[in-house]
Amino acid sequence: MSTQPSINEIPLQNAGIQKTRSVCGYCGVGCSLDILTKDDRIIGIQPAMDGPSNKGALCVKGQFAYDYVHHPDRLTQPLVRRADGQLHPTTWDEALDVAAQGFQRAVDQHGRHAVYGIASGRTPSEANYAMQKFMRAGFGTNHIDNCSRA
Amino acid sequence: MSNPYTDMAKTELAFCIGTNMTECHPVAATFLKKAIARGAKLIVADPRRIRLAEMADLYLPLRVGSDVALLLGMAHVIAREGLVDQAFMAARTTGGAAFLEHVQQFTPEWAAEITGVPAQDIETAAIWYGSANAAAIYYTLGITEHICGVDNVQSLCNLALMTGNLGVEGGGINPMRGQNNIQGAGDAGAIPNSYAGFQPVDIPENQAKFEALYGRPLDSERGMTKVSALEQAGESIFAMLIDGENTLVSDPDRTHGEHALKSLDHLVVIDIFLTETAALAHVVLPATAWAETDGHFTNSERRIQRVRRAVTPPGEAKPDWWIVSALATRLGFAGFAYDSPKEVFNELCRVSPIYAGIDWGMAEKGEYQWPIPYKGHPGTPRLHEDEFINGRGIFRVINYRDPAEVVDAAYPVWLTTGRRLQTYHTRTQTGRAQGIEYFVPEEVLEVHPDNVAAWGLQDGGWATMRSRRGSIRIKVKATERSPRGTVFASFAFNETPVNILTGSGYDPITQTAELKVCPVRVEAYEEVAGPA
């Protein structure tokens, strides 16, 4: 965002705090908010007073439930299941190969309708578009859905 | 939603049915509170005495799964009292005469018998709804998560059509979506029956259009829904890609779901944590989280809004669009050489008539609500103002059906499920946010105090809750939010897997699970050898 800083934002800037305009990731109201970051960590959330769907309001989840983003349990590497039955960290290169081979095998053995994709109601639309194109334009099947039925 | 959120403050009468708005869509509830402060009337229909019910001018405590009966009774009264908008019906609808004849048999007394709501209150609700200049309907999964979810929605449409409450400011039929981008997932074509922009796959022109765009033959038959695909796992479905969904905890009949996922030859999961579902996968691919990626969400009022990256993702986590495209490229599929989310979004806009008027740069400020059919079009905050998409609004003749399972001697209690204010879905995120743990550290079963006593339970003690599919141990909370004979729990906690019990049936059209109704038996938990 390259807008001129308002007077309220000067103290934030002096303290090394950046503001990034985004939209809440919880329910479907789509509240606009500013993510406050310092040293590449989220340190707070502010409601956007000019948010078209929330007009400055935020709920307890949108305002406070963000620290999962930096949680130590976050997945940081691809995992593949090896002969010992356990998931092990690996490279993207190997993980994509194993992932692709499994789909290829299913299609070779059982045909193009033997594969299925479940897209997410949480990810951006770009992910959903890529997922449905993967199933339709890639495999040639309409076996694609999202999590709206549960 | 047919109408924008800003219309909520302008309504004369809000009819909220099957929505726990103050807990599940709290910011939307603030607009409703403004409308009430301005003098708007509020009718709330819900089996539980939720906070919204306390705010209502008229509260209709209907039995779980009896919505169609309530709405038929209301339609009967609206017709009988001469509150039908004859001009709207004549100019803009079809099937009205048959519908009006159909509802003649469904008196409020008949509806009272099924719903448990006093006939007088059904009359009042109908007269208020039918007399208001602008009356709005708000609903969520309390309407759709039933075997008769489509019937429930169509019954609400019938009410709005007969009173002309569509295409008007402060009116409309407004489902509020539970997830940040569930609307966008449908818009982008992640559904078995339509390409991006809700272009049905079984219309030959659409197939031809996308065959030209994607450069390969496409399938003219609809795909399976997720529910069918899980049933077919190991039978006809052998490999599955799941992006960002904890299917195992969120879906009904968990035992069956776990068996299904384990029956696959190949399961690939993209997620931000090693969820219970990811732990079953053969390959797990680490994704960027919210605040780590650029893209768009579409909210319930069809508003397309930009989300932005504010922090660096951990380790080697990658954006979901990148992961799917990389996998596609690895399989030799053409058309996935995207360099940025901008390229993906612009392709989505190009192929979708409802997004045709925007591109990556234009959605910056979130001022567009689809449909935006061409460049220069201002977007469509309010649907159906001049004409319905299919020409005329269609009345449907609907009959009441019992839920898939009804209470009996073995399972005499109604269980209904949902979310709570402070937790979200399966707690993949909120279970890892410190402040939230403080508010909601564990799941409880909400039971009416009279039932606590009658069933030999203790407030704060443990109970065993059993359905035809399984049993769980859960802590009891005595509260008058639950009516006598109906109990409530959320499905948020893996430690209290309520979805082991659910899954009695599915809507035949949408295959949405009847998560809102499940007959159970509740007894005091007795310690046997070892922990439960």
PDB file of N, CA and C in Angstrom, chain A residues 21-23 26-30 40 53 61 67-68 73-76 79 81 92-93 97 99 113-116 118 120-123 125-126 129 132-133 136-138 142-147 149-150, chain B residues 177 179-181 189-192 194 214 216 219 221 224-226 238-239 241 243-245 266 272 279 281-282 284 290 292 296 299-300 305 308 312 316 330 335 338 347 421 423-424 429 433 510:
ATOM      1  N   ARG A  21      -2.907  -3.949   4.598  1.00  0.00           N
ATOM      2  CA  ARG A  21      -4.360  -4.103   4.484  1.00  0.00           C
ATOM      3  C   ARG A  21      -4.688  -5.488   3.943  1.00  0.00           C
ATOM      4  N   SER A  22      -5.602  -6.189   4.644  1.00  0.00           N
ATOM      5  CA  SER A  22      -6.033  -7.498   4.160  1.00  0.00           C
ATOM      6  C   SER A  22      -7.468  -7.750   4.605  1.00  0.00           C
ATOM      7  N   VAL A  23      -7.902  -9.000   4.514  1.00  0.00           N
ATOM      8  CA  VAL A  23      -9.264  -9.386   4.862  1.00  0.00           C
ATOM      9  C   VAL A  23      -9.170 -10.552   5.832  1.00  0.00           C
ATOM     10  N   TYR A  26     -11.469 -15.796   8.798  1.00  0.00           N
ATOM     11  CA  TYR A  26     -12.391 -16.707   9.491  1.00  0.00           C
ATOM     12  C   TYR A  26     -13.738 -16.835   8.758  1.00  0.00           C
ATOM     13  N   CYS A  27     -14.771 -16.119   9.165  1.00  0.00           N
ATOM     14  CA  CYS A  27     -16.098 -16.392   8.586  1.00  0.00           C
ATOM     15  C   CYS A  27     -16.300 -15.676   7.254  1.00  0.00           C
ATOM     16  N   GLY A  28     -17.505 -15.739   6.716  1.00  0.00           N
ATOM     17  CA  GLY A  28     -17.782 -15.205   5.389  1.00  0.00           C
ATOM     18  C   GLY A  28     -18.201 -13.750   5.353  1.00  0.00           C
ATOM     19  N   VAL A  29     -18.127 -13.031   6.482  1.00  0.00           N
ATOM     20  CA  VAL A  29     -18.472 -11.612   6.451  1.00  0.00           C
ATOM     21  C   VAL A  29     -17.407 -10.846   5.651  1.00  0.00           C
ATOM     22  N   GLY A  30     -16.148 -11.252   5.790  1.00  0.00           N
ATOM     23  CA  GLY A  30     -15.092 -10.622   4.994  1.00  0.00           C
ATOM     24  C   GLY A  30     -14.678  -9.271   5.520  1.00  0.00           C
ATOM     25  N   ASP A  40       9.066  -8.944  10.773  1.00  0.00           N
ATOM     26  CA  ASP A  40       8.478 -10.097  10.083  1.00  0.00           C
ATOM     27  C   ASP A  40       7.598 -10.964  10.991  1.00  0.00           C
ATOM     28  N   SER A  53     -17.287  -4.146   4.095  1.00  0.00           N
ATOM     29  CA  SER A  53     -18.314  -5.009   4.688  1.00  0.00           C
ATOM     30  C   SER A  53     -18.358  -4.907   6.206  1.00  0.00           C
ATOM     31  N   LYS A  61     -12.391 -13.426  17.221  1.00  0.00           N
ATOM     32  CA  LYS A  61     -11.477 -14.270  16.445  1.00  0.00           C
ATOM     33  C   LYS A  61     -10.619 -13.424  15.499  1.00  0.00           C
ATOM     34  N   ASP A  67      -2.205 -15.775  16.334  1.00  0.00           N
ATOM     35  CA  ASP A  67      -0.846 -16.239  16.652  1.00  0.00           C
ATOM     36  C   ASP A  67      -0.577 -17.668  16.168  1.00  0.00           C
ATOM     37  N   TYR A  68      -1.592 -18.375  15.678  1.00  0.00           N
ATOM     38  CA  TYR A  68      -1.347 -19.674  15.040  1.00  0.00           C
ATOM     39  C   TYR A  68      -0.384 -19.548  13.854  1.00  0.00           C
ATOM     40  N   ASP A  73       4.250 -25.512  15.566  1.00  0.00           N
ATOM     41  CA  ASP A  73       3.747 -26.721  14.887  1.00  0.00           C
ATOM     42  C   ASP A  73       3.586 -26.544  13.377  1.00  0.00           C
ATOM     43  N   ARG A  74       3.757 -25.331  12.865  1.00  0.00           N
ATOM     44  CA  ARG A  74       3.579 -25.131  11.416  1.00  0.00           C
ATOM     45  C   ARG A  74       4.448 -26.101  10.605  1.00  0.00           C
ATOM     46  N   LEU A  75       3.881 -26.613   9.535  1.00  0.00           N
ATOM     47  CA  LEU A  75       4.654 -27.457   8.624  1.00  0.00           C
ATOM     48  C   LEU A  75       5.634 -26.568   7.864  1.00  0.00           C
ATOM     49  N   THR A  76       6.886 -26.955   7.850  1.00  0.00           N
ATOM     50  CA  THR A  76       7.891 -26.133   7.173  1.00  0.00           C
ATOM     51  C   THR A  76       8.583 -26.878   6.043  1.00  0.00           C
ATOM     52  N   LEU A  79       6.494 -33.671   3.558  1.00  0.00           N
ATOM     53  CA  LEU A  79       6.670 -34.952   4.243  1.00  0.00           C
ATOM     54  C   LEU A  79       6.244 -36.082   3.308  1.00  0.00           C
ATOM     55  N   ARG A  81       5.622 -40.511   3.273  1.00  0.00           N
ATOM     56  CA  ARG A  81       5.556 -41.724   4.089  1.00  0.00           C
ATOM     57  C   ARG A  81       6.531 -42.746   3.501  1.00  0.00           C
ATOM     58  N   TRP A  92      11.110 -30.612  -1.770  1.00  0.00           N
ATOM     59  CA  TRP A  92       9.957 -30.394  -2.650  1.00  0.00           C
ATOM     60  C   TRP A  92      10.067 -31.299  -3.870  1.00  0.00           C
ATOM     61  N   ASP A  93      11.283 -31.435  -4.372  1.00  0.00           N
ATOM     62  CA  ASP A  93      11.475 -32.215  -5.589  1.00  0.00           C
ATOM     63  C   ASP A  93      10.991 -33.652  -5.397  1.00  0.00           C
ATOM     64  N   ASP A  97       7.448 -35.455  -6.825  1.00  0.00           N
ATOM     65  CA  ASP A  97       7.572 -36.687  -7.614  1.00  0.00           C
ATOM     66  C   ASP A  97       6.692 -37.796  -7.065  1.00  0.00           C
ATOM     67  N   ALA A  99       4.138 -37.497  -5.048  1.00  0.00           N
ATOM     68  CA  ALA A  99       2.728 -37.102  -5.168  1.00  0.00           C
ATOM     69  C   ALA A  99       2.233 -37.350  -6.591  1.00  0.00           C
ATOM     70  N   HIS A 113     -11.256 -41.162 -13.925  1.00  0.00           N
ATOM     71  CA  HIS A 113     -12.230 -40.843 -12.876  1.00  0.00           C
ATOM     72  C   HIS A 113     -11.883 -41.505 -11.549  1.00  0.00           C
ATOM     73  N   ALA A 114     -10.655 -42.024 -11.421  1.00  0.00           N
ATOM     74  CA  ALA A 114     -10.231 -42.673 -10.170  1.00  0.00           C
ATOM     75  C   ALA A 114      -9.566 -41.677  -9.222  1.00  0.00           C
ATOM     76  N   VAL A 115      -9.486 -40.407  -9.649  1.00  0.00           N
ATOM     77  CA  VAL A 115      -8.836 -39.389  -8.823  1.00  0.00           C
ATOM     78  C   VAL A 115      -9.877 -38.371  -8.367  1.00  0.00           C
ATOM     79  N   TYR A 116      -9.597 -37.728  -7.238  1.00  0.00           N
ATOM     80  CA  TYR A 116     -10.555 -36.776  -6.681  1.00  0.00           C
ATOM     81  C   TYR A 116      -9.825 -35.620  -6.022  1.00  0.00           C
ATOM     82  N   ILE A 118     -10.331 -32.198  -3.389  1.00  0.00           N
ATOM     83  CA  ILE A 118     -11.159 -31.418  -2.460  1.00  0.00           C
ATOM     84  C   ILE A 118     -10.452 -30.085  -2.234  1.00  0.00           C
ATOM     85  N   SER A 120     -10.388 -25.968  -0.866  1.00  0.00           N
ATOM     86  CA  SER A 120     -10.612 -25.424   0.471  1.00  0.00           C
ATOM     87  C   SER A 120     -11.446 -24.157   0.431  1.00  0.00           C
ATOM     88  N   GLY A 121     -12.303 -24.006   1.427  1.00  0.00           N
ATOM     89  CA  GLY A 121     -13.040 -22.754   1.589  1.00  0.00           C
ATOM     90  C   GLY A 121     -12.240 -21.716   2.339  1.00  0.00           C
ATOM     91  N   ARG A 122     -11.015 -22.049   2.690  1.00  0.00           N
ATOM     92  CA  ARG A 122     -10.171 -21.135   3.469  1.00  0.00           C
ATOM     93  C   ARG A 122      -9.102 -20.467   2.610  1.00  0.00           C
ATOM     94  N   THR A 123      -8.679 -21.142   1.539  1.00  0.00           N
ATOM     95  CA  THR A 123      -7.591 -20.612   0.715  1.00  0.00           C
ATOM     96  C   THR A 123      -8.126 -19.540  -0.240  1.00  0.00           C
ATOM     97  N   SER A 125      -9.055 -17.655  -3.806  1.00  0.00           N
ATOM     98  CA  SER A 125      -9.705 -18.182  -5.009  1.00  0.00           C
ATOM     99  C   SER A 125      -8.689 -18.688  -6.025  1.00  0.00           C
ATOM    100  N   GLU A 126      -7.484 -18.112  -6.009  1.00  0.00           N
ATOM    101  CA  GLU A 126      -6.443 -18.552  -6.936  1.00  0.00           C
ATOM    102  C   GLU A 126      -6.140 -20.040  -6.720  1.00  0.00           C
ATOM    103  N   TYR A 129      -9.146 -22.061  -8.067  1.00  0.00           N
ATOM    104  CA  TYR A 129      -9.159 -22.117  -9.530  1.00  0.00           C
ATOM    105  C   TYR A 129      -8.120 -23.124 -10.021  1.00  0.00           C
ATOM    106  N   GLN A 132      -9.402 -26.798  -9.418  1.00  0.00           N
ATOM    107  CA  GLN A 132     -10.412 -27.324 -10.344  1.00  0.00           C
ATOM    108  C   GLN A 132      -9.823 -27.504 -11.741  1.00  0.00           C
ATOM    109  N   LYS A 133      -8.868 -26.643 -12.105  1.00  0.00           N
ATOM    110  CA  LYS A 133      -8.224 -26.795 -13.414  1.00  0.00           C
ATOM    111  C   LYS A 133      -7.349 -28.053 -13.436  1.00  0.00           C
ATOM    112  N   ARG A 136      -9.884 -30.885 -13.953  1.00  0.00           N
ATOM    113  CA  ARG A 136     -10.608 -30.836 -15.238  1.00  0.00           C
ATOM    114  C   ARG A 136      -9.662 -30.853 -16.432  1.00  0.00           C
ATOM    115  N   ALA A 137      -8.734 -29.867 -16.443  1.00  0.00           N
ATOM    116  CA  ALA A 137      -7.856 -29.744 -17.609  1.00  0.00           C
ATOM    117  C   ALA A 137      -6.710 -30.736 -17.518  1.00  0.00           C
ATOM    118  N   GLY A 138      -6.346 -31.143 -16.284  1.00  0.00           N
ATOM    119  CA  GLY A 138      -5.251 -32.088 -16.108  1.00  0.00           C
ATOM    120  C   GLY A 138      -5.708 -33.516 -16.355  1.00  0.00           C
ATOM    121  N   ASN A 142     -14.544 -34.238 -13.759  1.00  0.00           N
ATOM    122  CA  ASN A 142     -15.182 -33.199 -12.949  1.00  0.00           C
ATOM    123  C   ASN A 142     -15.217 -33.574 -11.470  1.00  0.00           C
ATOM    124  N   HIS A 143     -14.363 -34.510 -11.080  1.00  0.00           N
ATOM    125  CA  HIS A 143     -14.312 -34.938  -9.675  1.00  0.00           C
ATOM    126  C   HIS A 143     -13.595 -33.916  -8.809  1.00  0.00           C
ATOM    127  N   ILE A 144     -14.281 -32.808  -8.554  1.00  0.00           N
ATOM    128  CA  ILE A 144     -13.734 -31.726  -7.734  1.00  0.00           C
ATOM    129  C   ILE A 144     -14.856 -31.179  -6.868  1.00  0.00           C
ATOM    130  N   ASP A 145     -14.554 -30.913  -5.613  1.00  0.00           N
ATOM    131  CA  ASP A 145     -15.553 -30.332  -4.705  1.00  0.00           C
ATOM    132  C   ASP A 145     -14.803 -29.480  -3.693  1.00  0.00           C
ATOM    133  N   ASN A 146     -15.550 -28.814  -2.824  1.00  0.00           N
ATOM    134  CA  ASN A 146     -14.908 -28.088  -1.728  1.00  0.00           C
ATOM    135  C   ASN A 146     -15.602 -28.467  -0.434  1.00  0.00           C
ATOM    136  N   CYS A 147     -15.212 -27.819   0.657  1.00  0.00           N
ATOM    137  CA  CYS A 147     -15.724 -28.261   1.957  1.00  0.00           C
ATOM    138  C   CYS A 147     -17.063 -27.631   2.329  1.00  0.00           C
ATOM    139  N   ARG A 149     -20.033 -28.762   1.958  1.00  0.00           N
ATOM    140  CA  ARG A 149     -21.106 -29.687   2.331  1.00  0.00           C
ATOM    141  C   ARG A 149     -20.975 -30.211   3.758  1.00  0.00           C
ATOM    142  N   ALA A 150     -19.973 -29.759   4.498  1.00  0.00           N
ATOM    143  CA  ALA A 150     -19.841 -30.191   5.891  1.00  0.00           C
ATOM    144  C   ALA A 150     -19.210 -29.085   6.713  1.00  0.00           C
TER     145      ALA A 150
ATOM    146  N   ARG B 177     -22.248 -17.192   4.696  1.00  0.00           N
ATOM    147  CA  ARG B 177     -21.315 -18.290   4.528  1.00  0.00           C
ATOM    148  C   ARG B 177     -20.410 -18.394   5.753  1.00  0.00           C
ATOM    149  N   GLN B 179     -17.360 -19.830   6.013  1.00  0.00           N
ATOM    150  CA  GLN B 179     -15.919 -19.786   5.834  1.00  0.00           C
ATOM    151  C   GLN B 179     -15.541 -18.613   4.938  1.00  0.00           C
ATOM    152  N   ASN B 180     -14.347 -18.085   5.185  1.00  0.00           N
ATOM    153  CA  ASN B 180     -13.912 -16.849   4.563  1.00  0.00           C
ATOM    154  C   ASN B 180     -14.004 -16.858   3.042  1.00  0.00           C
ATOM    155  N   ASN B 181     -13.734 -18.013   2.419  1.00  0.00           N
ATOM    156  CA  ASN B 181     -13.753 -18.019   0.959  1.00  0.00           C
ATOM    157  C   ASN B 181     -14.521 -19.206   0.384  1.00  0.00           C
ATOM    158  N   GLY B 189     -15.053 -22.471  -9.472  1.00  0.00           N
ATOM    159  CA  GLY B 189     -15.351 -23.734 -10.146  1.00  0.00           C
ATOM    160  C   GLY B 189     -14.949 -24.976  -9.368  1.00  0.00           C
ATOM    161  N   ALA B 190     -14.623 -24.820  -8.076  1.00  0.00           N
ATOM    162  CA  ALA B 190     -14.255 -25.999  -7.288  1.00  0.00           C
ATOM    163  C   ALA B 190     -15.505 -26.717  -6.786  1.00  0.00           C
ATOM    164  N   ILE B 191     -16.385 -27.040  -7.717  1.00  0.00           N
ATOM    165  CA  ILE B 191     -17.617 -27.785  -7.471  1.00  0.00           C
ATOM    166  C   ILE B 191     -17.804 -28.761  -8.631  1.00  0.00           C
ATOM    167  N   PRO B 192     -18.478 -29.909  -8.384  1.00  0.00           N
ATOM    168  CA  PRO B 192     -18.493 -30.951  -9.400  1.00  0.00           C
ATOM    169  C   PRO B 192     -19.375 -30.651 -10.617  1.00  0.00           C
ATOM    170  N   SER B 194     -20.044 -27.387 -12.071  1.00  0.00           N
ATOM    171  CA  SER B 194     -19.858 -26.153 -12.842  1.00  0.00           C
ATOM    172  C   SER B 194     -18.400 -25.769 -13.013  1.00  0.00           C
ATOM    173  N   TYR B 214      -8.816 -24.779 -22.439  1.00  0.00           N
ATOM    174  CA  TYR B 214      -7.875 -25.690 -21.780  1.00  0.00           C
ATOM    175  C   TYR B 214      -7.140 -26.598 -22.774  1.00  0.00           C
ATOM    176  N   ARG B 216      -7.979 -29.345 -24.451  1.00  0.00           N
ATOM    177  CA  ARG B 216      -8.095 -30.804 -24.373  1.00  0.00           C
ATOM    178  C   ARG B 216      -9.576 -31.179 -24.251  1.00  0.00           C
ATOM    179  N   ASP B 219     -14.877 -33.455 -19.741  1.00  0.00           N
ATOM    180  CA  ASP B 219     -15.949 -34.376 -19.412  1.00  0.00           C
ATOM    181  C   ASP B 219     -17.285 -33.646 -19.382  1.00  0.00           C
ATOM    182  N   GLU B 221     -20.034 -34.945 -18.062  1.00  0.00           N
ATOM    183  CA  GLU B 221     -20.849 -35.402 -16.925  1.00  0.00           C
ATOM    184  C   GLU B 221     -20.379 -34.741 -15.652  1.00  0.00           C
ATOM    185  N   MET B 224     -18.569 -36.322  -8.980  1.00  0.00           N
ATOM    186  CA  MET B 224     -19.167 -36.735  -7.707  1.00  0.00           C
ATOM    187  C   MET B 224     -19.030 -35.609  -6.694  1.00  0.00           C
ATOM    188  N   THR B 225     -19.947 -35.569  -5.730  1.00  0.00           N
ATOM    189  CA  THR B 225     -19.738 -34.691  -4.581  1.00  0.00           C
ATOM    190  C   THR B 225     -18.717 -35.348  -3.661  1.00  0.00           C
ATOM    191  N   LYS B 226     -18.196 -34.565  -2.740  1.00  0.00           N
ATOM    192  CA  LYS B 226     -17.213 -35.066  -1.787  1.00  0.00           C
ATOM    193  C   LYS B 226     -17.778 -36.238  -0.979  1.00  0.00           C
ATOM    194  N   PHE B 238      -9.299 -43.813  -6.064  1.00  0.00           N
ATOM    195  CA  PHE B 238      -8.092 -44.421  -5.493  1.00  0.00           C
ATOM    196  C   PHE B 238      -7.024 -43.407  -5.083  1.00  0.00           C
ATOM    197  N   ALA B 239      -7.089 -42.193  -5.644  1.00  0.00           N
ATOM    198  CA  ALA B 239      -6.105 -41.168  -5.271  1.00  0.00           C
ATOM    199  C   ALA B 239      -6.844 -39.859  -5.028  1.00  0.00           C
ATOM    200  N   LEU B 241      -6.509 -35.601  -3.636  1.00  0.00           N
ATOM    201  CA  LEU B 241      -5.759 -34.415  -3.225  1.00  0.00           C
ATOM    202  C   LEU B 241      -6.683 -33.565  -2.374  1.00  0.00           C
ATOM    203  N   ASP B 243      -6.936 -30.099  -0.116  1.00  0.00           N
ATOM    204  CA  ASP B 243      -6.270 -28.843   0.209  1.00  0.00           C
ATOM    205  C   ASP B 243      -6.953 -28.194   1.403  1.00  0.00           C
ATOM    206  N   GLY B 244      -6.227 -28.053   2.489  1.00  0.00           N
ATOM    207  CA  GLY B 244      -6.701 -27.234   3.608  1.00  0.00           C
ATOM    208  C   GLY B 244      -8.042 -27.615   4.175  1.00  0.00           C
ATOM    209  N   GLU B 245      -8.280 -28.897   4.351  1.00  0.00           N
ATOM    210  CA  GLU B 245      -9.520 -29.295   5.010  1.00  0.00           C
ATOM    211  C   GLU B 245      -9.249 -30.458   5.948  1.00  0.00           C
ATOM    212  N   HIS B 266      -3.628 -43.612  -2.471  1.00  0.00           N
ATOM    213  CA  HIS B 266      -2.750 -42.443  -2.499  1.00  0.00           C
ATOM    214  C   HIS B 266      -3.514 -41.225  -1.985  1.00  0.00           C
ATOM    215  N   ILE B 272      -1.423 -26.298   6.547  1.00  0.00           N
ATOM    216  CA  ILE B 272      -0.444 -25.492   7.289  1.00  0.00           C
ATOM    217  C   ILE B 272       0.021 -26.209   8.558  1.00  0.00           C
ATOM    218  N   ALA B 279      -2.267 -36.385   8.836  1.00  0.00           N
ATOM    219  CA  ALA B 279      -1.501 -37.482   9.449  1.00  0.00           C
ATOM    220  C   ALA B 279      -1.768 -38.819   8.762  1.00  0.00           C
ATOM    221  N   ALA B 281      -1.992 -39.035   5.414  1.00  0.00           N
ATOM    222  CA  ALA B 281      -1.591 -38.886   4.012  1.00  0.00           C
ATOM    223  C   ALA B 281      -0.304 -39.644   3.690  1.00  0.00           C
ATOM    224  N   HIS B 282      -0.109 -39.893   2.385  1.00  0.00           N
ATOM    225  CA  HIS B 282       1.152 -40.447   1.906  1.00  0.00           C
ATOM    226  C   HIS B 282       2.159 -39.335   1.639  1.00  0.00           C
ATOM    227  N   VAL B 284       2.537 -35.012   2.415  1.00  0.00           N
ATOM    228  CA  VAL B 284       1.990 -33.790   3.013  1.00  0.00           C
ATOM    229  C   VAL B 284       2.804 -32.616   2.479  1.00  0.00           C
ATOM    230  N   TRP B 290      -2.809 -17.754   6.013  1.00  0.00           N
ATOM    231  CA  TRP B 290      -3.341 -16.397   5.909  1.00  0.00           C
ATOM    232  C   TRP B 290      -2.233 -15.424   6.351  1.00  0.00           C
ATOM    233  N   GLU B 292       0.315 -14.719   4.741  1.00  0.00           N
ATOM    234  CA  GLU B 292       1.586 -15.074   4.104  1.00  0.00           C
ATOM    235  C   GLU B 292       1.459 -15.164   2.583  1.00  0.00           C
ATOM    236  N   HIS B 296      -7.286 -13.454  -3.452  1.00  0.00           N
ATOM    237  CA  HIS B 296      -8.606 -12.859  -3.230  1.00  0.00           C
ATOM    238  C   HIS B 296      -9.515 -13.808  -2.467  1.00  0.00           C
ATOM    239  N   ASN B 299     -16.631 -12.722  -0.234  1.00  0.00           N
ATOM    240  CA  ASN B 299     -17.427 -12.885   0.985  1.00  0.00           C
ATOM    241  C   ASN B 299     -18.868 -13.269   0.658  1.00  0.00           C
ATOM    242  N   SER B 300     -19.701 -13.362   1.714  1.00  0.00           N
ATOM    243  CA  SER B 300     -21.089 -13.824   1.539  1.00  0.00           C
ATOM    244  C   SER B 300     -21.914 -12.927   0.647  1.00  0.00           C
ATOM    245  N   GLN B 305     -12.499  -9.426  -2.621  1.00  0.00           N
ATOM    246  CA  GLN B 305     -11.576  -8.586  -1.856  1.00  0.00           C
ATOM    247  C   GLN B 305     -10.163  -9.152  -1.901  1.00  0.00           C
ATOM    248  N   ARG B 308      -3.536  -9.902   1.357  1.00  0.00           N
ATOM    249  CA  ARG B 308      -2.129  -9.587   1.086  1.00  0.00           C
ATOM    250  C   ARG B 308      -1.174 -10.294   2.027  1.00  0.00           C
ATOM    251  N   THR B 312       6.762 -13.332   6.076  1.00  0.00           N
ATOM    252  CA  THR B 312       7.403 -14.394   5.307  1.00  0.00           C
ATOM    253  C   THR B 312       6.898 -15.754   5.790  1.00  0.00           C
ATOM    254  N   GLU B 316       9.930 -23.881   4.133  1.00  0.00           N
ATOM    255  CA  GLU B 316       9.717 -24.026   2.693  1.00  0.00           C
ATOM    256  C   GLU B 316       8.236 -24.032   2.314  1.00  0.00           C
ATOM    257  N   ARG B 330       4.427 -31.386 -12.932  1.00  0.00           N
ATOM    258  CA  ARG B 330       5.155 -32.644 -12.726  1.00  0.00           C
ATOM    259  C   ARG B 330       4.451 -33.803 -13.447  1.00  0.00           C
ATOM    260  N   GLY B 335      -0.512 -25.686 -19.252  1.00  0.00           N
ATOM    261  CA  GLY B 335      -1.366 -24.591 -18.793  1.00  0.00           C
ATOM    262  C   GLY B 335      -1.200 -24.232 -17.338  1.00  0.00           C
ATOM    263  N   TYR B 338       2.237 -20.789 -14.259  1.00  0.00           N
ATOM    264  CA  TYR B 338       1.947 -19.474 -13.669  1.00  0.00           C
ATOM    265  C   TYR B 338       3.158 -18.967 -12.902  1.00  0.00           C
ATOM    266  N   GLU B 347      -6.778 -15.118 -15.207  1.00  0.00           N
ATOM    267  CA  GLU B 347      -7.383 -16.190 -16.016  1.00  0.00           C
ATOM    268  C   GLU B 347      -8.793 -16.507 -15.508  1.00  0.00           C
ATOM    269  N   LEU B 421     -18.531 -18.932  19.598  1.00  0.00           N
ATOM    270  CA  LEU B 421     -17.941 -17.639  19.251  1.00  0.00           C
ATOM    271  C   LEU B 421     -16.421 -17.713  19.124  1.00  0.00           C
ATOM    272  N   THR B 423     -14.152 -20.334  19.095  1.00  0.00           N
ATOM    273  CA  THR B 423     -13.396 -21.360  18.375  1.00  0.00           C
ATOM    274  C   THR B 423     -13.892 -21.407  16.939  1.00  0.00           C
ATOM    275  N   TYR B 424     -13.072 -21.937  16.065  1.00  0.00           N
ATOM    276  CA  TYR B 424     -13.450 -21.988  14.663  1.00  0.00           C
ATOM    277  C   TYR B 424     -13.264 -23.393  14.146  1.00  0.00           C
ATOM    278  N   GLN B 429      -6.605 -23.680  13.703  1.00  0.00           N
ATOM    279  CA  GLN B 429      -6.042 -22.356  13.947  1.00  0.00           C
ATOM    280  C   GLN B 429      -6.290 -21.890  15.381  1.00  0.00           C
ATOM    281  N   ALA B 433      -4.086 -20.571  19.314  1.00  0.00           N
ATOM    282  CA  ALA B 433      -4.045 -19.144  19.636  1.00  0.00           C
ATOM    283  C   ALA B 433      -4.255 -19.035  21.141  1.00  0.00           C
ATOM    284  N   THR B 510     -28.154 -31.827  -2.668  1.00  0.00           N
ATOM    285  CA  THR B 510     -26.828 -31.237  -2.430  1.00  0.00           C
ATOM    286  C   THR B 510     -25.878 -32.201  -1.737  1.00  0.00           C
TER     287      THR B 510
END
